[in-house]
PDB file of N, CA and C in Angstrom:
ATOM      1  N   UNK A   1     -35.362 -39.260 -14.164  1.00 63.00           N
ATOM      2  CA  UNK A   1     -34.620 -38.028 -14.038  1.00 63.00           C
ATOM      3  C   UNK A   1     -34.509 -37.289 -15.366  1.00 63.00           C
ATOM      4  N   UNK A   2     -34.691 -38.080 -16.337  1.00 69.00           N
ATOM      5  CA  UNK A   2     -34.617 -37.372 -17.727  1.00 69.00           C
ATOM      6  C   UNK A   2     -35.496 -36.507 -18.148  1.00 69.00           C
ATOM      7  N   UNK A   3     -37.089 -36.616 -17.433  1.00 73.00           N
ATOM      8  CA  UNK A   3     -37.682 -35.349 -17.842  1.00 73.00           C
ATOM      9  C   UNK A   3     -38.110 -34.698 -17.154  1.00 73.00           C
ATOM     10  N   UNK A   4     -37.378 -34.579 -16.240  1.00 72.00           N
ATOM     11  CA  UNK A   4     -37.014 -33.936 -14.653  1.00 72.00           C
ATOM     12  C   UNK A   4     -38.478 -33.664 -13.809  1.00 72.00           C
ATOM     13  N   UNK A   5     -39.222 -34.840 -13.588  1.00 85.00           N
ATOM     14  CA  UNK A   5     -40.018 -35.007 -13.126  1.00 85.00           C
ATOM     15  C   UNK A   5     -39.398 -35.637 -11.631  1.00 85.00           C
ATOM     16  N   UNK A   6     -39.988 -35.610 -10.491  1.00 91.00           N
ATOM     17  CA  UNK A   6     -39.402 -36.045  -9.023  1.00 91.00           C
ATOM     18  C   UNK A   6     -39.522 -37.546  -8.959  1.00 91.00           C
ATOM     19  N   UNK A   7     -38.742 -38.277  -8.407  1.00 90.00           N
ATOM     20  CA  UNK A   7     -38.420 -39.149  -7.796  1.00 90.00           C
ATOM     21  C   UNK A   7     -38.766 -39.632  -6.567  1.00 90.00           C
ATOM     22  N   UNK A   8     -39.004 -41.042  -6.841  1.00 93.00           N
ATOM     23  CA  UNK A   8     -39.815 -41.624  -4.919  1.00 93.00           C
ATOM     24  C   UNK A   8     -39.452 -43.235  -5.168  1.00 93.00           C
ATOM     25  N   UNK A   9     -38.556 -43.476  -4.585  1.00 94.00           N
ATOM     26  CA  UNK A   9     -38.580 -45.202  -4.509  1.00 94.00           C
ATOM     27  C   UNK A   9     -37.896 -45.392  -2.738  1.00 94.00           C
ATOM     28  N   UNK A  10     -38.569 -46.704  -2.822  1.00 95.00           N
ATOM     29  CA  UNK A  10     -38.443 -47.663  -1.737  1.00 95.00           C
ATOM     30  C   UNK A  10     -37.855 -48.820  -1.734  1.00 95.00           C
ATOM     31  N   UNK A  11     -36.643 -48.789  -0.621  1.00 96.00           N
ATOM     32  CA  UNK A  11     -36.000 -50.396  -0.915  1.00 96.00           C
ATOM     33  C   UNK A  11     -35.486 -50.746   0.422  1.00 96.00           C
ATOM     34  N   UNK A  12     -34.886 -52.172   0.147  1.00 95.00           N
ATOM     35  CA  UNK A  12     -34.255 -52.382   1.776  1.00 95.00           C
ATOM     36  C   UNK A  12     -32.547 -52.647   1.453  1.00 95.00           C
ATOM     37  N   UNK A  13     -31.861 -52.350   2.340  1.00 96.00           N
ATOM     38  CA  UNK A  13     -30.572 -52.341   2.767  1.00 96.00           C
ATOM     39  C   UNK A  13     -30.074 -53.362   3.677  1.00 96.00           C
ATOM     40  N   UNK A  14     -28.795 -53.305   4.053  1.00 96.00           N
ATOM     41  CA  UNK A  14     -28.269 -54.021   4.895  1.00 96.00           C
ATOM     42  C   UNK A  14     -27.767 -54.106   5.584  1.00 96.00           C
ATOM     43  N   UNK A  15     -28.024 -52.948   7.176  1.00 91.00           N
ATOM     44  CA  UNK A  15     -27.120 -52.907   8.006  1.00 91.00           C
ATOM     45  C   UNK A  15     -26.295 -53.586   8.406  1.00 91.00           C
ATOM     46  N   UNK A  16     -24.655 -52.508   8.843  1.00 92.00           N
ATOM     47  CA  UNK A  16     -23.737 -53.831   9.286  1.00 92.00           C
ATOM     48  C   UNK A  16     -24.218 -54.467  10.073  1.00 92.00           C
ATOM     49  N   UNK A  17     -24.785 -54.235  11.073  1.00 94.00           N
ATOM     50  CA  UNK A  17     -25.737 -55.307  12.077  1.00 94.00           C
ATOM     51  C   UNK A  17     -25.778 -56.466  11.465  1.00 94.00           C
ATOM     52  N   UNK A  18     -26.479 -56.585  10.159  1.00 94.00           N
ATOM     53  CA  UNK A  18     -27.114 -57.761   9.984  1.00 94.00           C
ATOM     54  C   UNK A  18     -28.285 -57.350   9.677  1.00 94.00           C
ATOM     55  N   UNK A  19     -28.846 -56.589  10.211  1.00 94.00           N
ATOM     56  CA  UNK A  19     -30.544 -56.057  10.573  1.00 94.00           C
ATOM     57  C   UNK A  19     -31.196 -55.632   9.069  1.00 94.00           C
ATOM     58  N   UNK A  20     -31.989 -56.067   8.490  1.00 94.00           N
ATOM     59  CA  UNK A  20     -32.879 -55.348   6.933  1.00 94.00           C
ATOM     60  C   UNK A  20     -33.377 -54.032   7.296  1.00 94.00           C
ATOM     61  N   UNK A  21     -33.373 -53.113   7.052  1.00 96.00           N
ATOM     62  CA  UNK A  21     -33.768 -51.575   7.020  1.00 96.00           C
ATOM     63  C   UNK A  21     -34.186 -51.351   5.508  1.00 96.00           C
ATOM     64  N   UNK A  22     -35.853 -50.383   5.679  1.00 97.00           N
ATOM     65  CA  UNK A  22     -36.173 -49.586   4.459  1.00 97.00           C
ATOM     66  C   UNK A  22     -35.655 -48.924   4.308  1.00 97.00           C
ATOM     67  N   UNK A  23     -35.585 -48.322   3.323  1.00 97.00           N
ATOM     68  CA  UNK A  23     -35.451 -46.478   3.208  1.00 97.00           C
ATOM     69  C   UNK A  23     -36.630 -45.989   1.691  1.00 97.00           C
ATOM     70  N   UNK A  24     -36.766 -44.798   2.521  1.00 97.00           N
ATOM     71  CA  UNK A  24     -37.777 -43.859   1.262  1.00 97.00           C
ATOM     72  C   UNK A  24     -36.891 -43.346   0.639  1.00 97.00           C
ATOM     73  N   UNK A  25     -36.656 -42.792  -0.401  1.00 96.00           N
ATOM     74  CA  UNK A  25     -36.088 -41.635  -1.088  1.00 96.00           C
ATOM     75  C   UNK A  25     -36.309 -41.122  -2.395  1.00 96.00           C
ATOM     76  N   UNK A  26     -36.130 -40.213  -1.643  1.00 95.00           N
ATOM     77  CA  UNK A  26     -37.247 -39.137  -2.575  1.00 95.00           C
ATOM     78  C   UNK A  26     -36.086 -37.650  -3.134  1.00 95.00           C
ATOM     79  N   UNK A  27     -36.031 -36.845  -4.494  1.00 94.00           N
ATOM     80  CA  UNK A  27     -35.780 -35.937  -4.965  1.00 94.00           C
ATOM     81  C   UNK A  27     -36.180 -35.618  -6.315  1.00 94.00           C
ATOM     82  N   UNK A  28     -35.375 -34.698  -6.651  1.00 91.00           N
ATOM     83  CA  UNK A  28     -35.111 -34.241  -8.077  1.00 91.00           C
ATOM     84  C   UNK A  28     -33.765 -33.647  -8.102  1.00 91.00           C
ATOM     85  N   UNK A  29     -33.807 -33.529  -9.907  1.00 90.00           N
ATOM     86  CA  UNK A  29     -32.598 -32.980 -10.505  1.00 90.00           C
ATOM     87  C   UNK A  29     -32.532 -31.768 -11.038  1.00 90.00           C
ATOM     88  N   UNK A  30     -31.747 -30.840  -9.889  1.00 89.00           N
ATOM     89  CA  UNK A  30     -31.695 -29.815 -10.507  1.00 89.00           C
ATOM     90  C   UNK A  30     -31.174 -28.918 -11.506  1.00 89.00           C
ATOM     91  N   UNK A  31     -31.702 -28.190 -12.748  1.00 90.00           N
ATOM     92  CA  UNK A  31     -30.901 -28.087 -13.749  1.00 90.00           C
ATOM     93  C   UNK A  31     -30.717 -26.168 -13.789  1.00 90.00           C
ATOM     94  N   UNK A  32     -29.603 -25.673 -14.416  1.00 91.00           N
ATOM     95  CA  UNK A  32     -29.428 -24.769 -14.842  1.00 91.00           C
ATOM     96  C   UNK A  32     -30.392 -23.759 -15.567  1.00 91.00           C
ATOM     97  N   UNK A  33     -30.278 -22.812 -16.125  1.00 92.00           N
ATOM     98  CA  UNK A  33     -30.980 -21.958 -17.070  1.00 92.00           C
ATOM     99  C   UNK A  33     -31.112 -22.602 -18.517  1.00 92.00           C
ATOM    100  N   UNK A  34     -29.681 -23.338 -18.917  1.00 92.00           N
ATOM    101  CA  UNK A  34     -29.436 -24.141 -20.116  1.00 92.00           C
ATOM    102  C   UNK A  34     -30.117 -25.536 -19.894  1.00 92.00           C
ATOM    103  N   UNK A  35     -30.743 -26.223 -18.550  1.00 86.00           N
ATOM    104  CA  UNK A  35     -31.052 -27.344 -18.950  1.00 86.00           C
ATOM    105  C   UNK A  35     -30.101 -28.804 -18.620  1.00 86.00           C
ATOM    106  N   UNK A  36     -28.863 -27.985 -18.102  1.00 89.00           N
ATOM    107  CA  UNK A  36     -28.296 -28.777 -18.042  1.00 89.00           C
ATOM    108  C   UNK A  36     -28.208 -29.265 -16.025  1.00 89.00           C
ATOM    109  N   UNK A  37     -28.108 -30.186 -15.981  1.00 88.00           N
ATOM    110  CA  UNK A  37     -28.098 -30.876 -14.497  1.00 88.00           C
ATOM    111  C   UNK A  37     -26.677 -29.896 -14.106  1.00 88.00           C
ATOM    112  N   UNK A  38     -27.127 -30.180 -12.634  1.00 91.00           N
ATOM    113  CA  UNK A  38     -26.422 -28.933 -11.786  1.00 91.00           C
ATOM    114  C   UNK A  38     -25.871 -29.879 -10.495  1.00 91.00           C
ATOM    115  N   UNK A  39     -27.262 -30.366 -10.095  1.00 92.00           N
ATOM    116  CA  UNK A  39     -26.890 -30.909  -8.740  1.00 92.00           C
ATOM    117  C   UNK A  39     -28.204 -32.124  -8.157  1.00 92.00           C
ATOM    118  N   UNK A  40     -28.317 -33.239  -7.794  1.00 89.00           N
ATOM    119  CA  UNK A  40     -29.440 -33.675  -7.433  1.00 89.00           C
ATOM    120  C   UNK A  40     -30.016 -33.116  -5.721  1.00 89.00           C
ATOM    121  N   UNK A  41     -31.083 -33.101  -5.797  1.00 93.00           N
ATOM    122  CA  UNK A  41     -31.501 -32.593  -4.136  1.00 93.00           C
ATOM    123  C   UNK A  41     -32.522 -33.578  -4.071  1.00 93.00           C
ATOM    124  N   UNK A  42     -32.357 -34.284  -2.488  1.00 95.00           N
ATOM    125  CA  UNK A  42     -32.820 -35.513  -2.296  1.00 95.00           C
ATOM    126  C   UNK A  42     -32.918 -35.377  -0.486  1.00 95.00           C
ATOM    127  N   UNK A  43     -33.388 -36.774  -0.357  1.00 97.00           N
ATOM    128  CA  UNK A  43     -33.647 -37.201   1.192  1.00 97.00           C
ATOM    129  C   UNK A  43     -33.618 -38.426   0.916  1.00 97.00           C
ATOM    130  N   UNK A  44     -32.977 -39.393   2.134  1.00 96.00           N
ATOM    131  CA  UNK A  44     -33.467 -40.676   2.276  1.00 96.00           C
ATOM    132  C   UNK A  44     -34.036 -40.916   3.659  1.00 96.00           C
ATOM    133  N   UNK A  45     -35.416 -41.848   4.204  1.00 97.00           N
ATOM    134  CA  UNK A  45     -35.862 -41.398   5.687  1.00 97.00           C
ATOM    135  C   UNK A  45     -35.524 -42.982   5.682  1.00 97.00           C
ATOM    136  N   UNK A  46     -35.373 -43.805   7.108  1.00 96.00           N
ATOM    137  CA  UNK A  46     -35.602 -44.995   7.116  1.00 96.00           C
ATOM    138  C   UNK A  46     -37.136 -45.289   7.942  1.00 96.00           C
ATOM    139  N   UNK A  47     -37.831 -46.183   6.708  1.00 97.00           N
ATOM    140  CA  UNK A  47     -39.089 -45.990   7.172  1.00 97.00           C
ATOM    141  C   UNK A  47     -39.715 -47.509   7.764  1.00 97.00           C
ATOM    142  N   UNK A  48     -38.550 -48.267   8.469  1.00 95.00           N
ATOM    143  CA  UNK A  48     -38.470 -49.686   8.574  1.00 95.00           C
ATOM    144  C   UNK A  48     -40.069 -50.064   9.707  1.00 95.00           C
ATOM    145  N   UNK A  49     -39.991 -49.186  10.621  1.00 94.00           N
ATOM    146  CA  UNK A  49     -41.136 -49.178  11.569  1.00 94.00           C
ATOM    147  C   UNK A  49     -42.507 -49.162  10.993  1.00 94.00           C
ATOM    148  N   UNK A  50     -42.551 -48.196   9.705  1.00 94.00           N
ATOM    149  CA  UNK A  50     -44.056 -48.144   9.156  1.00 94.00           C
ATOM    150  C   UNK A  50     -44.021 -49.403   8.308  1.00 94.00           C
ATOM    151  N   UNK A  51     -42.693 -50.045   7.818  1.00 93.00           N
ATOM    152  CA  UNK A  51     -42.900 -51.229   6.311  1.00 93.00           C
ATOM    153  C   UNK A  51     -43.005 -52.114   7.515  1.00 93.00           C
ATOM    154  N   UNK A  52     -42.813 -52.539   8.961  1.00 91.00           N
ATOM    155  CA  UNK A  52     -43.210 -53.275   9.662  1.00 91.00           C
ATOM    156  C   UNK A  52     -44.580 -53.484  10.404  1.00 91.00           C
ATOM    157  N   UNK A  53     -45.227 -52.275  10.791  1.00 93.00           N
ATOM    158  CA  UNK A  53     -46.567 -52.090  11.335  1.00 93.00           C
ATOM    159  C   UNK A  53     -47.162 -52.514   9.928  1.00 93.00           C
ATOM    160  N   UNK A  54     -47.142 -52.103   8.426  1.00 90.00           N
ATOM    161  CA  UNK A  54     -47.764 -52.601   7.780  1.00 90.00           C
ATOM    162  C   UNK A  54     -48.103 -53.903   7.603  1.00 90.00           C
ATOM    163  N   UNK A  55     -46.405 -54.450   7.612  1.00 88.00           N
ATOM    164  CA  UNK A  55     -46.717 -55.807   7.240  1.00 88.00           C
ATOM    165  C   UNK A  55     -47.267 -56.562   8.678  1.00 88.00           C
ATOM    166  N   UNK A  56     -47.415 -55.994   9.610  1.00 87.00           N
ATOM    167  CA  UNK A  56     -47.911 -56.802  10.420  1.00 87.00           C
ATOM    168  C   UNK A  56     -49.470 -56.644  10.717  1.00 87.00           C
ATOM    169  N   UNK A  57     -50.285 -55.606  10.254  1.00 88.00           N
ATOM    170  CA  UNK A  57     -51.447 -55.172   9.513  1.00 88.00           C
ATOM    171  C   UNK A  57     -52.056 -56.135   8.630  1.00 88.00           C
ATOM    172  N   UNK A  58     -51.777 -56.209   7.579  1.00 87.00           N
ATOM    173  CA  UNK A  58     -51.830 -57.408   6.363  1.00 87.00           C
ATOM    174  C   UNK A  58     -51.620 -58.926   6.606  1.00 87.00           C
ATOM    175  N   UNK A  59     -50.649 -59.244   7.580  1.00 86.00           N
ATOM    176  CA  UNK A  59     -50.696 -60.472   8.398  1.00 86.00           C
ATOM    177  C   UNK A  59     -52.053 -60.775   9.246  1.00 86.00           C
ATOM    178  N   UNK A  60     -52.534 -59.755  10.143  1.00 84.00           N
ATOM    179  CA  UNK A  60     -53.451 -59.863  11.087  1.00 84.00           C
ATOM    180  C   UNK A  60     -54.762 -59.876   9.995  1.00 84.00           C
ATOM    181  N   UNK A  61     -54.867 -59.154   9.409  1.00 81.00           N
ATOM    182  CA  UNK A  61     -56.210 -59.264   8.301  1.00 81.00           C
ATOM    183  C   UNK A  61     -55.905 -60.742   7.518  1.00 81.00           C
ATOM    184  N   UNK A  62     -54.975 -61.374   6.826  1.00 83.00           N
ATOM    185  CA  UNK A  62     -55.073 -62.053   6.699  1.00 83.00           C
ATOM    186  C   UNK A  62     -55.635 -63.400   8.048  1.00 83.00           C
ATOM    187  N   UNK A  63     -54.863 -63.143   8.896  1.00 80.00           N
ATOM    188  CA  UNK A  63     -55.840 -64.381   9.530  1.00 80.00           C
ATOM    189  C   UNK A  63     -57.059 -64.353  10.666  1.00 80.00           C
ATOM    190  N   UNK A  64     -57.573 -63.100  10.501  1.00 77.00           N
ATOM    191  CA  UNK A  64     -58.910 -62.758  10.492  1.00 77.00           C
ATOM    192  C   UNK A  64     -59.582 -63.520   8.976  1.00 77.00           C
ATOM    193  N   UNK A  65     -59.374 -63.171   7.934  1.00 76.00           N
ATOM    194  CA  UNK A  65     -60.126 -63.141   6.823  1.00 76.00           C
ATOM    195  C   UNK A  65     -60.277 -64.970   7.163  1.00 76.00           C
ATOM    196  N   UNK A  66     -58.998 -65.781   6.930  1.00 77.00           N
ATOM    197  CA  UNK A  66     -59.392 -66.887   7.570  1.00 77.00           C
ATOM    198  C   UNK A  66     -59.588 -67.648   8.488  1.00 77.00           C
ATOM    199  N   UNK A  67     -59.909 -67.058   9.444  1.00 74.00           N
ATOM    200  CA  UNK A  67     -60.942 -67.150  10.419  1.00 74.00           C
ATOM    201  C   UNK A  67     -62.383 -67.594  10.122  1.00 74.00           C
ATOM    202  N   UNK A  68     -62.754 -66.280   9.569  1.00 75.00           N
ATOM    203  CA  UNK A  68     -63.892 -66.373   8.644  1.00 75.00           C
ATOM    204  C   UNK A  68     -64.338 -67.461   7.898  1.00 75.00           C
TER     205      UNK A  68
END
């Protein structure tokens, strides 16, 4: 955020459920005329369905590969 370049990280959480959930999130920091921070503008998506089709992608290639 310091040289107000955008932001993108990925992590998991902990619904009260119990349940592990991703989330994306992604922004920047917006600054004034002076430079100075104003306000951050952001999104967080939960992207638990795609970090699951992946990992279940990478599972299946893995035991194809040893198969092989």
């Amino acid at each position: 955020l310091e040289n107000a370049t955008p932001y993108r990280v990925e992590y998991r959480v902990l619904h009260p459920s119990g349940t592990v959930r991703w989330l994306d999130t992604r922004g920047y920091l917006h600054r004034d005329t002076h430079g100075r921070p104003v306000r951050v503008l952001g999104i967080s998506m939960d992207v638990t369905e795609r970090k699951d089709a992946d990992l279940a992608l990478r599972e299946s290639s893995q035991r194809k590969d040893e198969f092989l």
